[in-house]
Coordinates of C-alpha atoms and ligand atoms in Angstrom, one line a residue:
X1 CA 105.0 94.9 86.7
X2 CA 103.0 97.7 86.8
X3 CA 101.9 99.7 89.7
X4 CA 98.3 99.3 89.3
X5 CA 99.0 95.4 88.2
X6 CA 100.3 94.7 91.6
X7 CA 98.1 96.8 93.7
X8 CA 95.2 94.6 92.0
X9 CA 96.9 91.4 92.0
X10 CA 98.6 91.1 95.6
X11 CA 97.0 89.2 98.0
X12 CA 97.9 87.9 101.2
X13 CA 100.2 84.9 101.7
X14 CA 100.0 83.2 104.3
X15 CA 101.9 79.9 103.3
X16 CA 105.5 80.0 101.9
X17 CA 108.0 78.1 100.2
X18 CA 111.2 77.5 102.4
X19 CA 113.4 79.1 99.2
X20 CA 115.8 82.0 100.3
X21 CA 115.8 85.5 98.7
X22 CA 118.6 87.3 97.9
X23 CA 120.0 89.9 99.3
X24 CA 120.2 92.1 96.4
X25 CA 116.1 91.3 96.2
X26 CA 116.0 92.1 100.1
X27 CA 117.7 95.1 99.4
X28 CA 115.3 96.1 96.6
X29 CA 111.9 95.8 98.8
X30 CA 113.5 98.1 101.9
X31 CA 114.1 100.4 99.0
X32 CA 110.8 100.8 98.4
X33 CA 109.3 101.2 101.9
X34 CA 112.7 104.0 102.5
X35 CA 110.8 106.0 99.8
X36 CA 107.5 106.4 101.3
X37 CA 106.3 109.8 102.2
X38 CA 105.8 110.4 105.8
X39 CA 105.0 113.4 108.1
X40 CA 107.2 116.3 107.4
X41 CA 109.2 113.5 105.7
X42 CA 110.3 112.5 109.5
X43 CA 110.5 108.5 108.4
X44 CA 109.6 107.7 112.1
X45 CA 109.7 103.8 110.6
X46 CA 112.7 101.5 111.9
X47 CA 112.6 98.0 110.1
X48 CA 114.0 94.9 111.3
X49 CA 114.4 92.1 109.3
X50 CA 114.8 88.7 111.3
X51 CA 115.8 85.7 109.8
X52 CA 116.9 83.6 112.7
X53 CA 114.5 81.0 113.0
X54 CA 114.7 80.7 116.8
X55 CA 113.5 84.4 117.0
X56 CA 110.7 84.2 114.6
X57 CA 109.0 81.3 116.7
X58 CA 109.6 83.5 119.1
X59 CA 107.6 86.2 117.6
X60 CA 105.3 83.5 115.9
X61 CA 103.8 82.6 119.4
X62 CA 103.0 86.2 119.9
X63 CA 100.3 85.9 117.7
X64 CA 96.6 86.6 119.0
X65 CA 94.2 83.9 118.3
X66 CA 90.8 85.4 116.4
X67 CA 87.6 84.5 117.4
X68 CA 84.8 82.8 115.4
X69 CA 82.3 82.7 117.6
X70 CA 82.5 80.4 120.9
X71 CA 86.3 79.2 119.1
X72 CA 89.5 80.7 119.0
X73 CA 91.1 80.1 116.0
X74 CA 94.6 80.2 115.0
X75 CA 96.2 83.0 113.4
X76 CA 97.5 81.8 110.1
X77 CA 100.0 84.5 110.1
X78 CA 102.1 82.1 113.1
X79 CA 102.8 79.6 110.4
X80 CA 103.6 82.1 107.6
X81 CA 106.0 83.5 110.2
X82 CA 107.6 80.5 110.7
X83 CA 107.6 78.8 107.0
X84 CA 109.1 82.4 105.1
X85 CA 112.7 82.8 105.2
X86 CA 112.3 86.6 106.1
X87 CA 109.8 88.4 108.5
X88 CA 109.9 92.3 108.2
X89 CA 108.9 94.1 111.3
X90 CA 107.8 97.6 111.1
X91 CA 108.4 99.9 114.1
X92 CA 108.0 103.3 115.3
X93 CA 110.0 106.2 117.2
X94 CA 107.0 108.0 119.0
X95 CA 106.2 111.4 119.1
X96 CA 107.7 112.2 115.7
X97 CA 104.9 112.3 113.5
X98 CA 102.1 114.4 113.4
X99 CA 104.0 117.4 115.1
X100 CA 104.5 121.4 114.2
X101 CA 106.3 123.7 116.3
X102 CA 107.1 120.7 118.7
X103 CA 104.0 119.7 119.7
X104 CA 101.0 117.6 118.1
X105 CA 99.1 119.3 115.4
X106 CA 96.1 118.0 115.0
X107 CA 93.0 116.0 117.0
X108 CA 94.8 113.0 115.4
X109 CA 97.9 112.7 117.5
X110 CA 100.5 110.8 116.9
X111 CA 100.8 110.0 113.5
X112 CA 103.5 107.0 113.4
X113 CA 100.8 104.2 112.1
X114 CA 99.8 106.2 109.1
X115 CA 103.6 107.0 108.1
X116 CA 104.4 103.1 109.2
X117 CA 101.9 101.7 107.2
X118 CA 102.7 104.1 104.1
X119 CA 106.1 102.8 103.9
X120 CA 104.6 98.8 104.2
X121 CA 102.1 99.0 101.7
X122 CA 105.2 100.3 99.6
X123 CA 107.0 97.4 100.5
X124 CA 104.5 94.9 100.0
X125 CA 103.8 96.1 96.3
X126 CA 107.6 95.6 95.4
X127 CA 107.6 92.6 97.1
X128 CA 104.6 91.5 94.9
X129 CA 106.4 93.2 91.6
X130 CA 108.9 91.1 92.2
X131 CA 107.1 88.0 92.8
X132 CA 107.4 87.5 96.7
X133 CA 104.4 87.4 99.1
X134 CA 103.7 89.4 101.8
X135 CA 100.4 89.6 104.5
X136 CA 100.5 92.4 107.0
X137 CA 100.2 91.3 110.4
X138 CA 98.5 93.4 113.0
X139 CA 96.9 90.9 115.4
X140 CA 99.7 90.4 117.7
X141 CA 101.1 91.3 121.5
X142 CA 103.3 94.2 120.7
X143 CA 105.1 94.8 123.8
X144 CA 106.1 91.0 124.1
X145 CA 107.3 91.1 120.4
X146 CA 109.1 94.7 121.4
X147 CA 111.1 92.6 124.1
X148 CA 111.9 90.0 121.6
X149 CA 113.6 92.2 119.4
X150 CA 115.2 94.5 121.6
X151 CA 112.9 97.6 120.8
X152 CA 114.3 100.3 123.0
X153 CA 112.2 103.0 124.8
X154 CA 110.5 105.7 122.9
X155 CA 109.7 103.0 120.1
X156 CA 107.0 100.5 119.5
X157 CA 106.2 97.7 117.1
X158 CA 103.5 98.5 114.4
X159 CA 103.2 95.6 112.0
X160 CA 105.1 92.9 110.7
X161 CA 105.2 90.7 107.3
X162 CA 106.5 87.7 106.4
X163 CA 109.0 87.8 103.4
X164 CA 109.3 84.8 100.8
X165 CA 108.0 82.8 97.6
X166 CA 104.6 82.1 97.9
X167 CA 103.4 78.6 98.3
X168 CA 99.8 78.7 97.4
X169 CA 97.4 80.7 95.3
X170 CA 94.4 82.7 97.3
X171 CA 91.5 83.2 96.4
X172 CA 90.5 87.1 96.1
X173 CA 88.8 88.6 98.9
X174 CA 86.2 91.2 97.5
X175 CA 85.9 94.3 98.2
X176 CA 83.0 97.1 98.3
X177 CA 81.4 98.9 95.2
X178 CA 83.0 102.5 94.7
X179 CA 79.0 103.3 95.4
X180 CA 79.4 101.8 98.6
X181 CA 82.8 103.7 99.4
X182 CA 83.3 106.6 97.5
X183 CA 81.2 109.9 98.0
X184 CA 80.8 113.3 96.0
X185 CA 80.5 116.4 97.7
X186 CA 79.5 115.8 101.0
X187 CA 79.5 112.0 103.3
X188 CA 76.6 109.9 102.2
X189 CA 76.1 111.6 98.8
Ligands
FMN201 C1 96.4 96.3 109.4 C2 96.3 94.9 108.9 C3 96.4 93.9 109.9 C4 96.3 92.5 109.5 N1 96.5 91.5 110.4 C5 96.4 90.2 110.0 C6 96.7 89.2 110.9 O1 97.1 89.4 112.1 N2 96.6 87.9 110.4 C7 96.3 87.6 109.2 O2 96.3 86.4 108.8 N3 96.0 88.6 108.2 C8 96.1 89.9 108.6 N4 95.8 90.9 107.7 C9 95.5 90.6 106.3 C10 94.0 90.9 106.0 O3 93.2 89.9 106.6 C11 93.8 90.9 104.4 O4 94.6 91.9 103.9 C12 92.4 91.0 104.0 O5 91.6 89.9 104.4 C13 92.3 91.2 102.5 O6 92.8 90.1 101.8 P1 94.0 90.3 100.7 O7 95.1 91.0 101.4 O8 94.3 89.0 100.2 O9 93.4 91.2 99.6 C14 96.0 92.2 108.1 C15 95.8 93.3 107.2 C16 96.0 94.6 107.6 C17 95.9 95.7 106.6

């Protein structure tokens, strides 16, 4: 598939078939998010890929509920958790990226969630070349997933994604007009 092909057709899954992937298929998505540029090329990411079903209830219950209006309402990425035979989660070593000299180079800080989610995206467009489904997850209690996993000091959890065959077909979600999003010269114009 190509590159622009999958950037246009991916969209979030958020139900999966039970079907396993392969390990040589595994293999080929972490591939893609190793390859990402990042700060200084310091690849701050650390990736762990949990399979045990146990441990992704675990992490599936760590989910935060959204709100519409006075209800709180699920967060379909628990189920998707639970249903996909792989979840990917993305950390971060801290105070890595964004530095020169040693210290923090810019007003920005720490740049670990630009690098983390660089290397994601990469991964969810190979996953979608190759015909899994992927949804980022961001709504979630990181520290509690963090103690799940194991996630020593001096790292955090960024985002996570479910890994497997899709089971359904999403609608797409539009987007803005370029005009809306895209300016020439100076903001605004
Ligand atoms: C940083 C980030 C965090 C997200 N967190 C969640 C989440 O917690 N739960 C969820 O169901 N979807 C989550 N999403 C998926 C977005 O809702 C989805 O990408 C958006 O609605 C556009 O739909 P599409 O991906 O199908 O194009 C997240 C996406 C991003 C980029």
């Amino acid at each position: 598939m190509e590159a622009l092909e999958a950037i246009k057709t991916r969209r979030s899954i958020r139900q999966y078939k039970p079907d396993p992937i392969d390990d040589k298929t595994l293999q080929t998505v972490l591939e893609a998010a190793r390859w990402a540029p990042s700060w200084k090329n310091t690849q701050c990411w650390r990736f762990i890929v949990v399979r045990d079903s146990s441990i992704k209830t675990g992490i599936a219950n760590c989910l935060i509920k959204s709100k519409r209006g006075d209800t709180l309402v699920d967060n379909a990425g628990s189920r998707a958790i639970i249903q996909a035979p792989i979840l990917i989660v993305a950390c971060a070593e801290l105070g890595k990226s964004g530095l020169n000299a040693g210290v923090f180079a810019t007003d920005k800080g720490d740049w670990y969630m630009f690098d983390v989610a660089l290397a994601m995206q990469n991964l969810v467009l190979a996953a979608q070349a190759m015909g899994l489904g992927t949804v980022h997850l961001g709504l979630f209690e990181a520290k509690k997933v963090a103690e799940i996993l194991g996630v020593p000091e001096g790292f955090c959890v960024v985002s996570m994604t479910p890994l497997g065959y899709p089971d359904q077909e999403p609608r797409t979600v539009p987007r803005k007009e370029l005009s809306e999003i895209v300016f020439y010269d100076k903001f605004g114009t």
